[in-house]
mmCIF file of C-alpha atoms in Angstrom:
data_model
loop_
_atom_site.group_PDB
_atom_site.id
_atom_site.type_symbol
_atom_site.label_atom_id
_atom_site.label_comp_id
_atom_site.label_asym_id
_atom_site.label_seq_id
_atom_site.Cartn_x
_atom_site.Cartn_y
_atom_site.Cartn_z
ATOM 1 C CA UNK A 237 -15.136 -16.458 -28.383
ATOM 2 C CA UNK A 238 -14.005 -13.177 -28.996
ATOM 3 C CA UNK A 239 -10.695 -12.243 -27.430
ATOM 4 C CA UNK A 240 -9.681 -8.962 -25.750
ATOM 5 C CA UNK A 241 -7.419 -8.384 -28.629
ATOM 6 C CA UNK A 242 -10.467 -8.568 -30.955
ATOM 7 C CA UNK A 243 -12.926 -6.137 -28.971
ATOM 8 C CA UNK A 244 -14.428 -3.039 -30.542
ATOM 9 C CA UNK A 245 -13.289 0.423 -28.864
ATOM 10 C CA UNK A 246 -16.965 -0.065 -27.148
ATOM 11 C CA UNK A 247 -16.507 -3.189 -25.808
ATOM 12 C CA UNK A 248 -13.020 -2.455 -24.396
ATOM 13 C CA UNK A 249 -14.464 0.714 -22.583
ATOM 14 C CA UNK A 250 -17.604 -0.615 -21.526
ATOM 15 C CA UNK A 251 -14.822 -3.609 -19.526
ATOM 16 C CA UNK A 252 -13.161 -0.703 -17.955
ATOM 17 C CA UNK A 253 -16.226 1.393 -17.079
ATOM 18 C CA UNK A 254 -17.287 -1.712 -15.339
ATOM 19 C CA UNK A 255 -14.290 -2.547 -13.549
ATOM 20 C CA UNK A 256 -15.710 -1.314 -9.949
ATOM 21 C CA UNK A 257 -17.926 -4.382 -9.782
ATOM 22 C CA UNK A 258 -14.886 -6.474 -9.909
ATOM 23 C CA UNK A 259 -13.181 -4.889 -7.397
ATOM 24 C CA UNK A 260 -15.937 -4.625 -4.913
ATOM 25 C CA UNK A 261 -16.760 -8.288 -5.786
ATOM 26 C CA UNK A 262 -13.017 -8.782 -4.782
ATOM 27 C CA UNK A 263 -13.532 -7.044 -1.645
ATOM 28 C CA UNK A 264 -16.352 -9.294 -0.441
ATOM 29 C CA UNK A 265 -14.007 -12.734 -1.157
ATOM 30 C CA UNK A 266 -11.297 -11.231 0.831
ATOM 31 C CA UNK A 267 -13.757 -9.959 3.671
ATOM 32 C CA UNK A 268 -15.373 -13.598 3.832
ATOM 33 C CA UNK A 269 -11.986 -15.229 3.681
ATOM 34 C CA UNK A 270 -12.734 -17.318 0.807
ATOM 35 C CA UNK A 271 -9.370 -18.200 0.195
ATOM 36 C CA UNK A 272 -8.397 -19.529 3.163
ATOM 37 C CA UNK A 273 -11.248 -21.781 3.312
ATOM 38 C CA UNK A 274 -10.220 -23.109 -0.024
ATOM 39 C CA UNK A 275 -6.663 -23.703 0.985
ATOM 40 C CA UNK A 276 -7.265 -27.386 1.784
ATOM 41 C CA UNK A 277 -8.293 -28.130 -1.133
ATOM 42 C CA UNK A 278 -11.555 -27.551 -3.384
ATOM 43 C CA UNK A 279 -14.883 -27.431 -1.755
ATOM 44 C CA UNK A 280 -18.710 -27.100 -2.640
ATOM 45 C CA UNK A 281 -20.589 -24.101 -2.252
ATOM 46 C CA UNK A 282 -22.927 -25.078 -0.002
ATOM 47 C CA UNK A 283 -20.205 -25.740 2.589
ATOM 48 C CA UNK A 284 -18.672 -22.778 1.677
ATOM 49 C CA UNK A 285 -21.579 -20.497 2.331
ATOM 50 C CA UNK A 286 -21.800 -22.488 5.920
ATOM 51 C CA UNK A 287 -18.593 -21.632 6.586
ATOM 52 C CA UNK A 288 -18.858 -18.131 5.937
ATOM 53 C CA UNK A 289 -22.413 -17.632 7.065
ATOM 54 C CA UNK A 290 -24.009 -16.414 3.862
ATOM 55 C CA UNK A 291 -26.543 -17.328 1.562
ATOM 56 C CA UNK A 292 -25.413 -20.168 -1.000
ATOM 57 C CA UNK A 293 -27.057 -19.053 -3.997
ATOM 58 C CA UNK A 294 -25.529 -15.613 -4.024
ATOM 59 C CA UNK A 295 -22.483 -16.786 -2.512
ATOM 60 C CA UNK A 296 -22.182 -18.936 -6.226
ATOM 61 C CA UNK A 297 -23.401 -15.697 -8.135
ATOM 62 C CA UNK A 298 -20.233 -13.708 -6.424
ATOM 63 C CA UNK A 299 -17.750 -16.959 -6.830
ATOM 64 C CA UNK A 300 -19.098 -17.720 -10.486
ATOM 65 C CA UNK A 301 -18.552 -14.304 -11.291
ATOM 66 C CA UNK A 302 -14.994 -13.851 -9.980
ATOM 67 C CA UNK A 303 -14.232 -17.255 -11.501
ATOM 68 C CA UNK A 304 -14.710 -15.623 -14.830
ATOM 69 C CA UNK A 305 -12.106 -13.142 -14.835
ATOM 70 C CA UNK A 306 -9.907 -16.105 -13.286
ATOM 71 C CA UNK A 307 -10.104 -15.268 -9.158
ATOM 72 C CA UNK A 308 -10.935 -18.590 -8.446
ATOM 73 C CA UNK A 309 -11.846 -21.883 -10.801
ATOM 74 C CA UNK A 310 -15.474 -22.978 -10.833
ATOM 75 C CA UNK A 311 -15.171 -26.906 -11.377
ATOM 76 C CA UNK A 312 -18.248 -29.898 -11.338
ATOM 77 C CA UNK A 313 -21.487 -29.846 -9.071
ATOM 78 C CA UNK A 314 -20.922 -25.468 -8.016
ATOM 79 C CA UNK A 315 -17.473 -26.521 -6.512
ATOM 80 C CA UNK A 316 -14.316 -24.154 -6.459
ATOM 81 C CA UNK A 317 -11.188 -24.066 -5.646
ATOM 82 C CA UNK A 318 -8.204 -21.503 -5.948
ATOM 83 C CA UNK A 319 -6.550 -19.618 -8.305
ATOM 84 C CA UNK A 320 -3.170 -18.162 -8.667
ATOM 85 C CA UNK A 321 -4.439 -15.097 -8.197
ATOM 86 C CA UNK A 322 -6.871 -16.428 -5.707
ATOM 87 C CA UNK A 323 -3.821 -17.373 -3.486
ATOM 88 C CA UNK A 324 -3.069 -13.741 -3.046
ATOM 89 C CA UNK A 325 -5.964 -13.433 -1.399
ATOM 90 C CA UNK A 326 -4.816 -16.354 1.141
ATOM 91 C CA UNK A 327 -3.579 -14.729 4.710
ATOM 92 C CA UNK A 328 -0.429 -16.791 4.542
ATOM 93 C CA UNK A 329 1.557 -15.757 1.223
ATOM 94 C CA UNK A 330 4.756 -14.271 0.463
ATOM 95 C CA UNK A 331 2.748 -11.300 -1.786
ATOM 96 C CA UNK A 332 -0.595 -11.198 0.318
ATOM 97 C CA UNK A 333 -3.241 -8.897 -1.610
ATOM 98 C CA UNK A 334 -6.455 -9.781 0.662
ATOM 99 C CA UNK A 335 -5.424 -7.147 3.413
ATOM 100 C CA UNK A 336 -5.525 -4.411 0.544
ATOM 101 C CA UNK A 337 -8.909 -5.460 -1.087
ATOM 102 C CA UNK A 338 -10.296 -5.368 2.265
ATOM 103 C CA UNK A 339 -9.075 -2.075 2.911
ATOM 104 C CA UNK A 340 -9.957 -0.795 -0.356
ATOM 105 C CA UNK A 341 -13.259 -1.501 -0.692
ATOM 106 C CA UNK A 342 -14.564 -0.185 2.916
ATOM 107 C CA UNK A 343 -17.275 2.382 2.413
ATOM 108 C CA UNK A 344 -15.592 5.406 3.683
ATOM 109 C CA UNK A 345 -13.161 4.787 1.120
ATOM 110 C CA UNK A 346 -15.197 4.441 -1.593
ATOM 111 C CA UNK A 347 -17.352 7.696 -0.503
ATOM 112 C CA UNK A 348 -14.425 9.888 -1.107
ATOM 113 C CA UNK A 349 -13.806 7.914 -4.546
ATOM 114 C CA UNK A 350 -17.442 8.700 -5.379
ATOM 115 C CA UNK A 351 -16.426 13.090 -5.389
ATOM 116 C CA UNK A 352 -13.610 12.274 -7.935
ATOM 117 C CA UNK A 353 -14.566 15.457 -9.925
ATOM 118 C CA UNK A 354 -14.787 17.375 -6.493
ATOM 119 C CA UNK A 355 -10.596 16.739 -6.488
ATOM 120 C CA UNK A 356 -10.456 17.188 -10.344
ATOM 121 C CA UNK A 357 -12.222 20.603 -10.452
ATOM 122 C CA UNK A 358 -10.738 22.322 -7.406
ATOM 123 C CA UNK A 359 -7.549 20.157 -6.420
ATOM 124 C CA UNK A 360 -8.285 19.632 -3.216
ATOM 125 C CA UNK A 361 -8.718 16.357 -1.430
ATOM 126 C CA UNK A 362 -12.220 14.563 -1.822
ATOM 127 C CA UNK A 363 -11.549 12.708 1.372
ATOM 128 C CA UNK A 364 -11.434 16.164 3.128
ATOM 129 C CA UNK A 365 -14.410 17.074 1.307
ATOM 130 C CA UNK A 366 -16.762 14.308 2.279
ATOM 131 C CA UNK A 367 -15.712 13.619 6.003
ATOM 132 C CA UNK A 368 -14.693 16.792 7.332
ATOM 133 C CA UNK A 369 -11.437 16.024 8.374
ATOM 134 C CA UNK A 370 -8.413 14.227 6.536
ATOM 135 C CA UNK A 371 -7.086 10.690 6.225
ATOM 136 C CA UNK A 372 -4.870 10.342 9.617
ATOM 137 C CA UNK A 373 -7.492 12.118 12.040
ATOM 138 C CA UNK A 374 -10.299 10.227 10.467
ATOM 139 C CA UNK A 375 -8.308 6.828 11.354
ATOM 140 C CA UNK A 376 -7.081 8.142 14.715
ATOM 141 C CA UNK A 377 -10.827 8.404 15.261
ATOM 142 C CA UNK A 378 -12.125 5.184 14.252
ATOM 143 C CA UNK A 379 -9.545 2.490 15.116
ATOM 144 C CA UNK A 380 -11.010 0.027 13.570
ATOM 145 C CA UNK A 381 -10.471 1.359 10.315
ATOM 146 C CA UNK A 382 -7.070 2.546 11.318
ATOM 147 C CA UNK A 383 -5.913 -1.327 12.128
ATOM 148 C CA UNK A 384 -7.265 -2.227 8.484
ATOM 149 C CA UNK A 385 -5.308 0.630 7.058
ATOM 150 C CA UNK A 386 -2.257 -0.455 8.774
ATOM 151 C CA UNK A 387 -2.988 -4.468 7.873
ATOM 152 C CA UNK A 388 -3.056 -3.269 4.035
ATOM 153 C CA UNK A 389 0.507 -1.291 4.621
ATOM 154 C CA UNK A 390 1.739 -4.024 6.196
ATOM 155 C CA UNK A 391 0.997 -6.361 3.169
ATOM 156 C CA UNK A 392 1.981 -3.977 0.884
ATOM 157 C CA UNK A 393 5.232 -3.703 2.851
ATOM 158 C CA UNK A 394 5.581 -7.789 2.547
ATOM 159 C CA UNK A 395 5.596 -7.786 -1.128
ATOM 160 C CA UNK A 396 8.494 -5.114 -2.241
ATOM 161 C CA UNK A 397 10.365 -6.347 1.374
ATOM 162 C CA UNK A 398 12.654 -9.382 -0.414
ATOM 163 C CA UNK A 399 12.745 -7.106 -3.588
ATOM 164 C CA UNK A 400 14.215 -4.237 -1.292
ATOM 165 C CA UNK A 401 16.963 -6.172 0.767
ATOM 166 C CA UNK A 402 18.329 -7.946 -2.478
ATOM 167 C CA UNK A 403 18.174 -4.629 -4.438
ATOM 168 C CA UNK A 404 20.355 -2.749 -1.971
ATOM 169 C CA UNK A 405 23.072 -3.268 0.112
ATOM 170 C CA UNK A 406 22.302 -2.831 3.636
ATOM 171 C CA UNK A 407 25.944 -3.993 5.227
ATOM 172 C CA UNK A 408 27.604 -1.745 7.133
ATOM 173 C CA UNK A 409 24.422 0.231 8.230
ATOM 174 C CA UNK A 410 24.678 0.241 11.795
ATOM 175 C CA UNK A 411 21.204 2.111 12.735
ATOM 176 C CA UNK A 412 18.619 1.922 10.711
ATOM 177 C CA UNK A 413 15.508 4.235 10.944
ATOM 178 C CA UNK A 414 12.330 3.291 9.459
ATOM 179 C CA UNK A 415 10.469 6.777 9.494
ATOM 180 C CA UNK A 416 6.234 6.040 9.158
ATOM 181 C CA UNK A 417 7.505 2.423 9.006
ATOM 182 C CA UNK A 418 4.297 1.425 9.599
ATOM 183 C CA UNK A 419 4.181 -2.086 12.043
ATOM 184 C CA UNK A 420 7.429 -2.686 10.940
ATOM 185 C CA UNK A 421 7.682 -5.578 8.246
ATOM 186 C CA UNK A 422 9.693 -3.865 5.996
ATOM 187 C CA UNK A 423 12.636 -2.914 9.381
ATOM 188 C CA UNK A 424 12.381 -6.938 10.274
ATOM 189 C CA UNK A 425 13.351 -8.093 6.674
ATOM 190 C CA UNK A 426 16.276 -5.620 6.658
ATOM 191 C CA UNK A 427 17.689 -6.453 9.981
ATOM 192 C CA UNK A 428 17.192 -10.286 9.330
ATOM 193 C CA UNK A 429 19.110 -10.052 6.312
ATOM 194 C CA UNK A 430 21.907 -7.896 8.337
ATOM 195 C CA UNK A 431 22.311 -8.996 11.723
ATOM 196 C CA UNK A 432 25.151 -6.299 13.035
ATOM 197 C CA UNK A 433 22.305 -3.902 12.158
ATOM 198 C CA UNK A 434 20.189 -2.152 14.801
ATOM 199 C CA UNK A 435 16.960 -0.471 14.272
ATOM 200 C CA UNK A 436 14.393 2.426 14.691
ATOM 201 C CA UNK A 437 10.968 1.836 13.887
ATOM 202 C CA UNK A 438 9.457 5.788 14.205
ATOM 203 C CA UNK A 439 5.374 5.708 13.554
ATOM 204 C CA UNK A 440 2.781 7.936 15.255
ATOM 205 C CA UNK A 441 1.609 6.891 18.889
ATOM 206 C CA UNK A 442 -0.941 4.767 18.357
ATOM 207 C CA UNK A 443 0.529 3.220 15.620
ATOM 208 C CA UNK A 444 4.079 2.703 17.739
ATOM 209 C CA UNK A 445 1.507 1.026 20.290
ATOM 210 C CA UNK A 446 0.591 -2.082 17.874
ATOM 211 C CA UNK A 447 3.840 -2.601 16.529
ATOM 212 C CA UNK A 448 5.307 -2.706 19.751
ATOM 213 C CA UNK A 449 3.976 -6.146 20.050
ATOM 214 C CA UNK A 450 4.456 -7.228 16.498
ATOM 215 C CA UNK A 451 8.051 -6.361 16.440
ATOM 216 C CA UNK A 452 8.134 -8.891 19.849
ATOM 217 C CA UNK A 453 6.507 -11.464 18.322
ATOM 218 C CA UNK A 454 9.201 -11.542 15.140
ATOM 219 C CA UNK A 455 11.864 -11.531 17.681
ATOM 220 C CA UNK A 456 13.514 -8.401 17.106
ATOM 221 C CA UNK A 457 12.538 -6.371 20.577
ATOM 222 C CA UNK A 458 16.348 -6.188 21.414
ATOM 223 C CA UNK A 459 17.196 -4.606 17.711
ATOM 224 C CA UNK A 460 14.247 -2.559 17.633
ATOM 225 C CA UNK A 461 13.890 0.761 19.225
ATOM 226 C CA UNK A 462 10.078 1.826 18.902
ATOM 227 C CA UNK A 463 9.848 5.615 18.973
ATOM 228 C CA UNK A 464 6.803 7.499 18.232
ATOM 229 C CA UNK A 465 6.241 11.489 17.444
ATOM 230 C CA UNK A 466 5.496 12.958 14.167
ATOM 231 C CA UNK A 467 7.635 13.204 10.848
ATOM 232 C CA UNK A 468 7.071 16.958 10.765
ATOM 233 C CA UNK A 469 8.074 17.251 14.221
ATOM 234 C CA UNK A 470 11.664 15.821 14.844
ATOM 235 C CA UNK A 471 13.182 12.263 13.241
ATOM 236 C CA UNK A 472 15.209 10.177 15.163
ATOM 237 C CA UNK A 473 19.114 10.163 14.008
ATOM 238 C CA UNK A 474 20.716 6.841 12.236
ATOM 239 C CA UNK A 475 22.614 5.704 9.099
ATOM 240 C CA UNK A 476 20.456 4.818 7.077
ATOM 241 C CA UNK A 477 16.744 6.901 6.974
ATOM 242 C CA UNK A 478 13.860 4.905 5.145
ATOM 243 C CA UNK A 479 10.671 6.175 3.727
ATOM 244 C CA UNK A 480 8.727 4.038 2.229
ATOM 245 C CA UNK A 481 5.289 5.202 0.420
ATOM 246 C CA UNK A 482 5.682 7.951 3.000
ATOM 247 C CA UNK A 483 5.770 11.469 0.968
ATOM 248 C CA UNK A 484 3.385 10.200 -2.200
ATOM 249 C CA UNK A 485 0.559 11.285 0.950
ATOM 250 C CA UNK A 486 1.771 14.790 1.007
ATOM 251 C CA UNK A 487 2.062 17.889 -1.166
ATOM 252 C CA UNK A 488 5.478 19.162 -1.630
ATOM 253 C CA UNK A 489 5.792 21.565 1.081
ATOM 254 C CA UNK A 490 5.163 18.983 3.501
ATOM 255 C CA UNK A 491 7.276 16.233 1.847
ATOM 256 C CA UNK A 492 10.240 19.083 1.957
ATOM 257 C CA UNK A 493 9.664 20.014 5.599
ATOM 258 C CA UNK A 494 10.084 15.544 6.339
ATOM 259 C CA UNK A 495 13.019 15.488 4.587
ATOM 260 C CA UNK A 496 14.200 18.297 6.310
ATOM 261 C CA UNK A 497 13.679 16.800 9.203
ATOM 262 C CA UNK A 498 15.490 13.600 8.035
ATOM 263 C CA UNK A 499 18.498 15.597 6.613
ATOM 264 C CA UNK A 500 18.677 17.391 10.616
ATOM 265 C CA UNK A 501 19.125 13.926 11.882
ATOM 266 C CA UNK A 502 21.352 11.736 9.539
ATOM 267 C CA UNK A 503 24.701 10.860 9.772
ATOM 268 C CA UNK A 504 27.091 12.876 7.923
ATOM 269 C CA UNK A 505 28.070 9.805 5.331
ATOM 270 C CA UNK A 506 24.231 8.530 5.837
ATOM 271 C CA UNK A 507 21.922 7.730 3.006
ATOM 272 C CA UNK A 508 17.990 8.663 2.517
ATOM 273 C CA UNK A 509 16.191 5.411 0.272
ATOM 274 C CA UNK A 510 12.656 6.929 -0.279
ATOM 275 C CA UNK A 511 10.713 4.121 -1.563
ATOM 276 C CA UNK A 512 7.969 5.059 -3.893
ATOM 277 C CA UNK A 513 6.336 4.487 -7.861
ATOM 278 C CA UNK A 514 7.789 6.764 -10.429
ATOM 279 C CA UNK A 515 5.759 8.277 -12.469
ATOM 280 C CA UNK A 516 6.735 6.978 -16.112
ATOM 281 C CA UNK A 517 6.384 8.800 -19.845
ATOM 282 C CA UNK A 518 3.484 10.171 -21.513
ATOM 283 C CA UNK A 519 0.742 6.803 -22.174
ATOM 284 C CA UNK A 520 3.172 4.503 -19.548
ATOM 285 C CA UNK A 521 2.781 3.449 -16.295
ATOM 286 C CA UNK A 522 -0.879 3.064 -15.571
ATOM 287 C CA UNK A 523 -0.467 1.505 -12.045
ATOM 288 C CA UNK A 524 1.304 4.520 -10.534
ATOM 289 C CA UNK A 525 -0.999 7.014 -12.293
ATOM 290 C CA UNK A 526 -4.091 5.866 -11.015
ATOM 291 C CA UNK A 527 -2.507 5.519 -8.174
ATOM 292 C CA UNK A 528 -1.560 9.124 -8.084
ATOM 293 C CA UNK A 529 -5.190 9.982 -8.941
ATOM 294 C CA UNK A 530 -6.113 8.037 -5.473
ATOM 295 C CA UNK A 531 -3.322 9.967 -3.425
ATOM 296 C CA UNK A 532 -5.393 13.172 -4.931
ATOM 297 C CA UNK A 533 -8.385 12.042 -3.597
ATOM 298 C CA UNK A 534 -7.721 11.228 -0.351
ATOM 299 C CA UNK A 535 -4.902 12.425 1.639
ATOM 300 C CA UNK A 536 -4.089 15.278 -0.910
ATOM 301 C CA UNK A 537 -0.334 14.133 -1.888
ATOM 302 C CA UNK A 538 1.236 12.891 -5.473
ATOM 303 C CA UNK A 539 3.035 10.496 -6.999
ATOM 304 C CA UNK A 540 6.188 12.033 -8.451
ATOM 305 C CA UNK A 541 8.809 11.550 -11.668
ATOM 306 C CA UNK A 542 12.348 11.321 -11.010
ATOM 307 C CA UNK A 543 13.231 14.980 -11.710
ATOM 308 C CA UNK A 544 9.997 15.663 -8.978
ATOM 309 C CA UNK A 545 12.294 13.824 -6.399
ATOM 310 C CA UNK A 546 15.522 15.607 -7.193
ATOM 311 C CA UNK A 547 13.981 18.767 -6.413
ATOM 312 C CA UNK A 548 12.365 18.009 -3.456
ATOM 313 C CA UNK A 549 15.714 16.118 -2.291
ATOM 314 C CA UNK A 550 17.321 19.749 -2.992
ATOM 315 C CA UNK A 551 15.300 22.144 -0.909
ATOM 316 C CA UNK A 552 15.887 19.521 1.853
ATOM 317 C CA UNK A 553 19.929 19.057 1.873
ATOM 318 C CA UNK A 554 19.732 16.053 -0.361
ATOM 319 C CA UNK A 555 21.585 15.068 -3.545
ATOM 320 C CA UNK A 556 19.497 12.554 -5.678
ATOM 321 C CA UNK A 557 22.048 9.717 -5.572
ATOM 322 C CA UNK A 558 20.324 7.175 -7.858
ATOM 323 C CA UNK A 559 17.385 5.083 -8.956
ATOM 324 C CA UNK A 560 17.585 1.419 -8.113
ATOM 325 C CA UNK A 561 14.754 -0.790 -9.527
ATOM 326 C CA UNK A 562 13.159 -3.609 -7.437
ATOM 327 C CA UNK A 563 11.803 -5.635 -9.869
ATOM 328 C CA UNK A 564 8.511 -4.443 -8.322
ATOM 329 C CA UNK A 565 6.117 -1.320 -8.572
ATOM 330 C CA UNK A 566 8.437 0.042 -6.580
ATOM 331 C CA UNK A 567 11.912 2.186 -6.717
ATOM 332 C CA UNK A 568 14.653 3.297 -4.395
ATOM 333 C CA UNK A 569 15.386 6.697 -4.735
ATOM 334 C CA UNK A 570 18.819 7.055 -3.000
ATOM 335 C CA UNK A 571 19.970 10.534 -1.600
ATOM 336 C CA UNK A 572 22.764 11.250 0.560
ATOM 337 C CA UNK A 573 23.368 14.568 2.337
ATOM 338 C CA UNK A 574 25.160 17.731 1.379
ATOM 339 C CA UNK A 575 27.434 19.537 3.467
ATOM 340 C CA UNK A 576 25.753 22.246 4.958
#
């Protein structure tokens, strides 16, 4: 069997070229739920495909398929059963990927993928391009795909969240402000991990309006002070101002006019942790490139290097403090404020 170390330069690419069936195929296990209905234990296909309400022999075709690149184990008689990877999938993990494959592979989504070279030849957003309007009106229009968006954030937020509390030391931070904190899972693992602390979660109306009740239901409603408005607006004041994957959506004007904001409202000893990917050396760093390419293509913004942050922290009052690594995709970019 020929290993990946061993293909030809053809082979290799022809993998890569390909790799949009895998991810859509991923998509459809995470829409079905196949994980969870393998979390008991390994099961045949045919009761699978009951359980789901699909056709068994294409059902196998999708599951056989996935089990190939090692999402899911094929075993005797068509049965499977999970995968480490597979567990990701699973709605009850500590590093939950499912929300984001479902997300990711919606069709809106992938029609603004689809005018790639639309973004590459004239810079602009392809999302813009194909829909008429950008990412955040298009959501606030269609709920539905708004709740998905902000499922995916969440889990996103639920992986770096443990990596973020242990990398930095929250104590002492009496107000905490999570600005676009989404429905607040990354506020609820700091103020678990620092009781004394209070905190702000600031999102956009209708956002503000689901958290509300998911804040309640981890038990934080007396901690948490929902506010909602608009970054580019006013920001709520505190001790602490977090941003996480909040100014990678918007060109640098825009980040610069947030921060702004943020440095109007912080405490004179506060401290700004923007939480994004750094973009590393030349041929490094693959997962925050593409990822760049995808903040290109739909809401317009960037993924930044480290000197990218230090100027934006510098039109906006800020002086890059330091980088503090996660152990994740993920960095804290620490800024405190400069004296007027």
């Amino acid at each position: 069997m020929t290993t990946a170390a061993q293909e030809s330069p053809s082979v290799a690419l022809m993998r890569l070229v390909n790799g949009y069936q895998v991810s859509q195929a991923i998509h459809v296990a995470a829409v079905l739920g196949i994980a969870d209905h393998l979390i008991g234990g390994a099961r045949r296909i045919e009761d699978l495909a009951q359980a789901t309400a699909t056709d068994s022999g294409s059902l196998y075709r999708l599951l056989r398929a996935l089990a190939a690149v090692d999402i899911f184990r094929e075993e005797e008689e068509r049965v499977f059963a999970l995968t480490p990877m597979a567990r990701c999938l699973g709605s009850d993990v500590n590093d939950p990927v499912g929300p984001w494959a479902a997300f990711i592979g919606r069709p809106y989504v992938r029609r603004a993928w689809d005018e790639l070279l639309y973004s590459v030849q004239t810079g602009d957003s392809a999302f813009s391009h194909v829909h008429g309007t950008g990412v955040w009106a298009y959501r606030a229009q269609h709920p539905e795909e708004g709740a998905l968006f902000d499922k995916a954030m969440t889990a996103i937020s639920r992986q770096v969240c443990d990596a973020v509390v242990a990398a930095y030391d929250f104590a002492g931070a009496g107000r905490v402000v999570d600005v676009g904190g989404g429905e607040g899972a990354l506020l609820a693992g700091i103020l678990n991990a620092n009781p004394a602390s209070s905190g702000v979660l600031f999102e956009l109306e209708h956002v503000a309006a689901r958290a509300a009740d998911r804040v309640a239901a981890m038990g934080l409603a007396s901690r948490v002070e929902i506010v909602s408005g608009s970054f580019f607006e006013q920001v709520p004041g505190g001790d602490i101002h977090v941003l996480k994957g909040i100014l990678h959506d918007w060109d640098d004007r825009a980040s610069a006019d947030i921060l702004h904001n943020c440095r109007e409202a912080i405490a004179a000893n506060g401290r700004l942790l923007v939480i994004e990917r750094l973009i590393a050396p030349p041929n490094q760093g693959a997962e925050a490139k593409f990822s760049d390419l995808n903040m290109l293509v739909s809401p317009g913004g960037q993924e930044r290097t480290r000197e990218q942050f230090a100027g934006l922290f510098g039109a906006a009052g800020f002086r890059l403090a330091r980088l503090i690594a996660t152990g994740t995709r993920m960095t804290i970019i620490e800024g405190e404020p400069m004296p007027p």
